[in-house]
Amino acid sequence: MSEETLEQLLARVRACRLCEGSLPLGPRPVVQASAGARILVVGQAPGRRVHASGLPFDDPSGDRLRDWMGVDRAVFYNERLVAAVPMGFCYPGTGPSGDLPPRPECAEAWREALLAKLTGIRLTLVIGQYARRWHLPAARGNLTDIVRDWRRFGAGLLPLPHPSPRNNLWLRRNPWFEAEVLPELRRRVAAALSARGAVSPAGCRAESRSRT
């Protein structure tokens, strides 16, 4: 039997019903990927808006993330450039303090197989605590400590706080993030994308300002 292609694997992911009985709006896996993508964005799980549209980060958090990265929607939603593979692919529902954690069955069933197919990744953006636990299991300290210590994780991986408006207070309390991390994030994003020679200056804005 021939090896499964990424397209075949993605078709199986999008047909997944593992957590159907636990999802308040039913299953709708949201994932974006191609073998040649240069940037991997690892978030938590889709929110209600993303569940409705089927596009990763199609919400205010995504607007801020794209601003942080210095790219527009055309670049971000070009699967040949950017892969978006969250820790959970379906909207998990809402709890007392926001969206519930991603369902653990998702990563257990699909994550290693998907990541193995993404052979062109040059930069991985690790967003939030659930992504950090998977991609940086040995990192110590809270999320603020880990983001502040971004230099020690190498050129190919960058931990980030979640760009949700719920984190506005965190951003105000940690001005070093905008001053130190965002310029490096934009530099790395531009370098990863330019490796393909497929991004125009209009699509990648190295000096974009963040919204805080």
mmCIF file of C-alpha atoms in Angstrom:
data_model
loop_
_atom_site.group_PDB
_atom_site.id
_atom_site.type_symbol
_atom_site.label_atom_id
_atom_site.label_comp_id
_atom_site.label_asym_id
_atom_site.label_seq_id
_atom_site.Cartn_x
_atom_site.Cartn_y
_atom_site.Cartn_z
ATOM 1 C CA MET A 1 0.000 0.000 0.000
ATOM 2 C CA SER A 2 1.334 3.455 -0.890
ATOM 3 C CA GLU A 3 2.041 5.933 1.881
ATOM 4 C CA GLU A 4 -0.832 8.245 2.759
ATOM 5 C CA THR A 5 -0.460 11.742 1.301
ATOM 6 C CA LEU A 6 -1.026 14.920 3.291
ATOM 7 C CA GLU A 7 -4.181 15.566 1.273
ATOM 8 C CA GLN A 8 -5.544 12.137 2.191
ATOM 9 C CA LEU A 9 -4.656 12.669 5.844
ATOM 10 C CA LEU A 10 -6.349 16.079 5.862
ATOM 11 C CA ALA A 11 -9.466 14.546 4.352
ATOM 12 C CA ARG A 12 -9.586 12.055 7.225
ATOM 13 C CA VAL A 13 -8.998 14.834 9.770
ATOM 14 C CA ARG A 14 -11.839 16.918 8.337
ATOM 15 C CA ALA A 15 -14.148 13.913 8.507
ATOM 16 C CA CYS A 16 -13.210 13.178 12.141
ATOM 17 C CA ARG A 17 -16.067 12.566 14.582
ATOM 18 C CA LEU A 18 -14.076 11.377 17.610
ATOM 19 C CA CYS A 19 -15.451 14.042 19.980
ATOM 20 C CA GLU A 20 -18.893 14.447 18.407
ATOM 21 C CA GLY A 21 -20.761 13.719 21.641
ATOM 22 C CA SER A 22 -18.772 16.341 23.583
ATOM 23 C CA LEU A 23 -18.936 19.271 21.153
ATOM 24 C CA PRO A 24 -21.777 21.766 21.716
ATOM 25 C CA LEU A 25 -21.950 22.819 18.058
ATOM 26 C CA GLY A 26 -20.920 19.485 16.615
ATOM 27 C CA PRO A 27 -17.694 18.623 14.811
ATOM 28 C CA ARG A 28 -16.188 20.987 12.263
ATOM 29 C CA PRO A 29 -12.418 20.448 12.184
ATOM 30 C CA VAL A 30 -10.581 23.634 11.176
ATOM 31 C CA VAL A 31 -7.051 23.100 9.902
ATOM 32 C CA GLN A 32 -4.947 24.647 7.139
ATOM 33 C CA ALA A 33 -1.824 22.961 5.811
ATOM 34 C CA SER A 34 0.291 22.031 2.822
ATOM 35 C CA ALA A 35 3.578 20.180 2.615
ATOM 36 C CA GLY A 36 5.374 23.292 1.384
ATOM 37 C CA ALA A 37 4.155 25.715 4.060
ATOM 38 C CA ARG A 38 6.982 27.687 5.670
ATOM 39 C CA ILE A 39 5.286 28.897 8.867
ATOM 40 C CA LEU A 40 3.349 26.763 11.337
ATOM 41 C CA VAL A 41 0.871 28.571 13.590
ATOM 42 C CA VAL A 42 -0.108 26.498 16.631
ATOM 43 C CA GLY A 43 -3.086 27.842 18.537
ATOM 44 C CA GLN A 44 -5.527 26.391 21.041
ATOM 45 C CA ALA A 45 -8.844 25.494 19.354
ATOM 46 C CA PRO A 46 -11.409 27.320 17.196
ATOM 47 C CA GLY A 47 -13.794 29.763 18.808
ATOM 48 C CA ARG A 48 -17.403 30.267 17.741
ATOM 49 C CA ARG A 49 -16.536 32.633 14.879
ATOM 50 C CA VAL A 50 -13.931 30.301 13.485
ATOM 51 C CA HIS A 51 -16.346 27.381 13.795
ATOM 52 C CA ALA A 52 -18.858 29.371 11.753
ATOM 53 C CA SER A 53 -16.477 30.467 8.991
ATOM 54 C CA GLY A 54 -14.156 27.452 8.849
ATOM 55 C CA LEU A 55 -11.119 29.740 8.626
ATOM 56 C CA PRO A 56 -8.433 29.603 11.356
ATOM 57 C CA PHE A 57 -8.038 32.809 13.369
ATOM 58 C CA ASP A 58 -10.922 34.476 11.514
ATOM 59 C CA ASP A 59 -11.724 36.710 14.482
ATOM 60 C CA PRO A 60 -10.280 39.648 16.466
ATOM 61 C CA SER A 61 -7.519 37.384 17.820
ATOM 62 C CA GLY A 62 -6.542 36.615 14.243
ATOM 63 C CA ASP A 63 -6.534 40.300 13.303
ATOM 64 C CA ARG A 64 -4.058 40.955 16.096
ATOM 65 C CA LEU A 65 -1.964 37.888 15.260
ATOM 66 C CA ARG A 66 -1.641 38.936 11.620
ATOM 67 C CA ASP A 67 -0.663 42.424 12.775
ATOM 68 C CA TRP A 68 1.948 40.920 15.100
ATOM 69 C CA MET A 69 3.296 38.821 12.218
ATOM 70 C CA GLY A 70 3.206 41.729 9.768
ATOM 71 C CA VAL A 71 1.171 39.880 7.124
ATOM 72 C CA ASP A 72 -2.207 40.399 5.500
ATOM 73 C CA ARG A 73 -5.074 37.942 5.127
ATOM 74 C CA ALA A 74 -4.006 36.919 1.628
ATOM 75 C CA VAL A 75 -0.662 35.679 2.960
ATOM 76 C CA PHE A 76 -2.052 34.180 6.166
ATOM 77 C CA TYR A 77 -4.714 32.156 4.348
ATOM 78 C CA ASN A 78 -2.353 30.944 1.640
ATOM 79 C CA GLU A 79 -1.874 27.335 2.739
ATOM 80 C CA ARG A 80 1.264 27.102 0.581
ATOM 81 C CA LEU A 81 2.839 29.662 2.933
ATOM 82 C CA VAL A 82 1.174 29.311 6.334
ATOM 83 C CA ALA A 83 -0.080 26.176 8.071
ATOM 84 C CA ALA A 84 -2.505 26.572 10.978
ATOM 85 C CA VAL A 85 -2.675 23.379 13.042
ATOM 86 C CA PRO A 86 -4.221 24.065 16.467
ATOM 87 C CA MET A 87 -4.087 21.709 19.418
ATOM 88 C CA GLY A 88 -7.785 20.984 18.917
ATOM 89 C CA PHE A 89 -9.518 21.235 15.557
ATOM 90 C CA CYS A 90 -13.112 21.756 16.739
ATOM 91 C CA TYR A 91 -14.814 24.360 18.920
ATOM 92 C CA PRO A 92 -14.863 22.809 22.424
ATOM 93 C CA GLY A 93 -17.490 25.054 23.983
ATOM 94 C CA THR A 94 -17.385 27.846 26.563
ATOM 95 C CA GLY A 95 -16.746 27.669 30.297
ATOM 96 C CA PRO A 96 -16.975 30.222 33.141
ATOM 97 C CA SER A 97 -13.811 32.076 32.064
ATOM 98 C CA GLY A 98 -13.820 31.658 28.289
ATOM 99 C CA ASP A 99 -13.510 28.855 25.784
ATOM 100 C CA LEU A 100 -12.841 25.400 27.171
ATOM 101 C CA PRO A 101 -9.478 23.682 26.598
ATOM 102 C CA PRO A 102 -8.995 21.809 23.333
ATOM 103 C CA ARG A 103 -10.231 18.246 23.409
ATOM 104 C CA PRO A 104 -7.241 15.963 24.156
ATOM 105 C CA GLU A 105 -8.419 13.266 21.735
ATOM 106 C CA CYS A 106 -7.565 15.507 18.798
ATOM 107 C CA ALA A 107 -3.823 15.798 19.361
ATOM 108 C CA GLU A 108 -3.593 12.166 20.404
ATOM 109 C CA ALA A 109 -5.209 10.996 17.167
ATOM 110 C CA TRP A 110 -3.794 13.348 14.563
ATOM 111 C CA ARG A 111 -0.988 15.657 15.644
ATOM 112 C CA GLU A 112 2.155 13.609 15.131
ATOM 113 C CA ALA A 113 1.013 12.327 11.724
ATOM 114 C CA LEU A 114 0.165 15.840 10.512
ATOM 115 C CA LEU A 115 3.366 17.466 11.715
ATOM 116 C CA ALA A 116 5.420 14.733 10.071
ATOM 117 C CA LYS A 117 3.946 15.773 6.712
ATOM 118 C CA LEU A 118 4.860 19.461 7.100
ATOM 119 C CA THR A 119 8.403 19.147 5.820
ATOM 120 C CA GLY A 120 8.886 22.747 4.705
ATOM 121 C CA ILE A 121 8.320 24.494 8.050
ATOM 122 C CA ARG A 122 11.008 27.057 8.910
ATOM 123 C CA LEU A 123 9.237 28.850 11.769
ATOM 124 C CA THR A 124 6.763 27.552 14.363
ATOM 125 C CA LEU A 125 4.690 30.026 16.387
ATOM 126 C CA VAL A 126 3.637 28.443 19.691
ATOM 127 C CA ILE A 127 0.605 30.348 20.971
ATOM 128 C CA GLY A 128 -0.688 29.871 24.488
ATOM 129 C CA GLN A 129 -0.260 27.286 27.214
ATOM 130 C CA TYR A 130 -1.693 24.211 25.477
ATOM 131 C CA ALA A 131 0.559 24.635 22.459
ATOM 132 C CA ARG A 132 3.492 25.266 24.789
ATOM 133 C CA ARG A 133 2.901 22.013 26.683
ATOM 134 C CA TRP A 134 3.117 20.021 23.441
ATOM 135 C CA HIS A 135 5.889 21.866 21.610
ATOM 136 C CA LEU A 136 7.991 22.927 24.625
ATOM 137 C CA PRO A 137 7.362 20.174 27.182
ATOM 138 C CA ALA A 138 10.652 20.781 29.012
ATOM 139 C CA ALA A 139 10.182 24.549 29.379
ATOM 140 C CA ARG A 140 9.836 25.685 32.982
ATOM 141 C CA GLY A 141 7.926 28.606 34.432
ATOM 142 C CA ASN A 142 4.638 30.227 33.509
ATOM 143 C CA LEU A 143 3.782 31.467 30.037
ATOM 144 C CA THR A 144 5.151 34.942 30.751
ATOM 145 C CA ASP A 145 8.506 33.479 31.791
ATOM 146 C CA ILE A 146 8.653 31.310 28.678
ATOM 147 C CA VAL A 147 7.754 34.133 26.275
ATOM 148 C CA ARG A 148 10.273 36.438 27.960
ATOM 149 C CA ASP A 149 12.943 33.751 27.482
ATOM 150 C CA TRP A 150 12.207 33.415 23.750
ATOM 151 C CA ARG A 151 15.884 33.665 22.719
ATOM 152 C CA ARG A 152 16.783 30.251 24.112
ATOM 153 C CA PHE A 153 14.391 28.313 21.874
ATOM 154 C CA GLY A 154 16.344 28.835 18.657
ATOM 155 C CA ALA A 155 15.570 30.532 15.369
ATOM 156 C CA GLY A 156 12.867 28.092 14.279
ATOM 157 C CA LEU A 157 10.433 28.396 17.191
ATOM 158 C CA LEU A 158 8.887 31.380 18.950
ATOM 159 C CA PRO A 159 6.518 31.168 21.967
ATOM 160 C CA LEU A 160 3.793 33.826 22.050
ATOM 161 C CA PRO A 161 0.928 34.818 24.330
ATOM 162 C CA HIS A 162 -2.529 34.363 22.911
ATOM 163 C CA PRO A 163 -3.508 37.423 20.827
ATOM 164 C CA SER A 164 -7.029 37.452 22.291
ATOM 165 C CA PRO A 165 -8.439 40.795 23.466
ATOM 166 C CA ARG A 166 -8.678 39.070 26.869
ATOM 167 C CA ASN A 167 -4.888 39.509 27.052
ATOM 168 C CA ASN A 168 -4.919 43.308 26.725
ATOM 169 C CA LEU A 169 -3.999 43.683 30.388
ATOM 170 C CA TRP A 170 -1.084 41.259 29.992
ATOM 171 C CA LEU A 171 0.193 43.261 27.026
ATOM 172 C CA ARG A 172 0.009 46.518 28.972
ATOM 173 C CA ARG A 173 1.858 44.972 31.907
ATOM 174 C CA ASN A 174 4.588 43.520 29.686
ATOM 175 C CA PRO A 175 5.694 46.288 27.304
ATOM 176 C CA TRP A 176 8.903 44.352 26.572
ATOM 177 C CA PHE A 177 6.810 42.024 24.393
ATOM 178 C CA GLU A 178 5.994 44.746 21.872
ATOM 179 C CA ALA A 179 9.438 46.321 22.136
ATOM 180 C CA GLU A 180 11.545 43.150 21.912
ATOM 181 C CA VAL A 181 9.540 40.167 20.670
ATOM 182 C CA LEU A 182 7.349 41.671 17.951
ATOM 183 C CA PRO A 183 10.222 43.074 15.866
ATOM 184 C CA GLU A 184 11.916 39.665 16.022
ATOM 185 C CA LEU A 185 8.664 37.908 15.151
ATOM 186 C CA ARG A 186 8.193 40.083 12.060
ATOM 187 C CA ARG A 187 11.801 39.593 11.037
ATOM 188 C CA ARG A 188 11.520 35.814 11.305
ATOM 189 C CA VAL A 189 8.177 35.719 9.487
ATOM 190 C CA ALA A 190 9.555 37.812 6.628
ATOM 191 C CA ALA A 191 12.655 35.617 6.396
ATOM 192 C CA ALA A 192 10.621 32.391 6.367
ATOM 193 C CA LEU A 193 8.268 33.652 3.689
ATOM 194 C CA SER A 194 10.987 35.158 1.499
ATOM 195 C CA ALA A 195 12.540 31.718 1.239
ATOM 196 C CA ARG A 196 9.759 30.947 -1.227
ATOM 197 C CA GLY A 197 10.099 34.200 -3.128
ATOM 198 C CA ALA A 198 6.317 34.375 -3.209
ATOM 199 C CA VAL A 199 5.376 37.308 -0.985
ATOM 200 C CA SER A 200 5.099 40.893 -2.154
ATOM 201 C CA PRO A 201 5.960 43.872 0.090
ATOM 202 C CA ALA A 202 2.223 44.594 0.304
ATOM 203 C CA GLY A 203 1.632 41.158 1.787
ATOM 204 C CA CYS A 204 4.409 41.202 4.373
ATOM 205 C CA ARG A 205 4.782 44.369 6.454
ATOM 206 C CA ALA A 206 7.965 44.187 8.504
ATOM 207 C CA GLU A 207 7.237 47.398 10.398
ATOM 208 C CA SER A 208 3.538 46.939 11.146
ATOM 209 C CA ARG A 209 2.323 48.293 14.486
ATOM 210 C CA SER A 210 0.637 45.990 16.987
ATOM 211 C CA ARG A 211 -2.797 46.664 18.431
ATOM 212 C CA THR A 212 -2.768 46.614 22.207
#
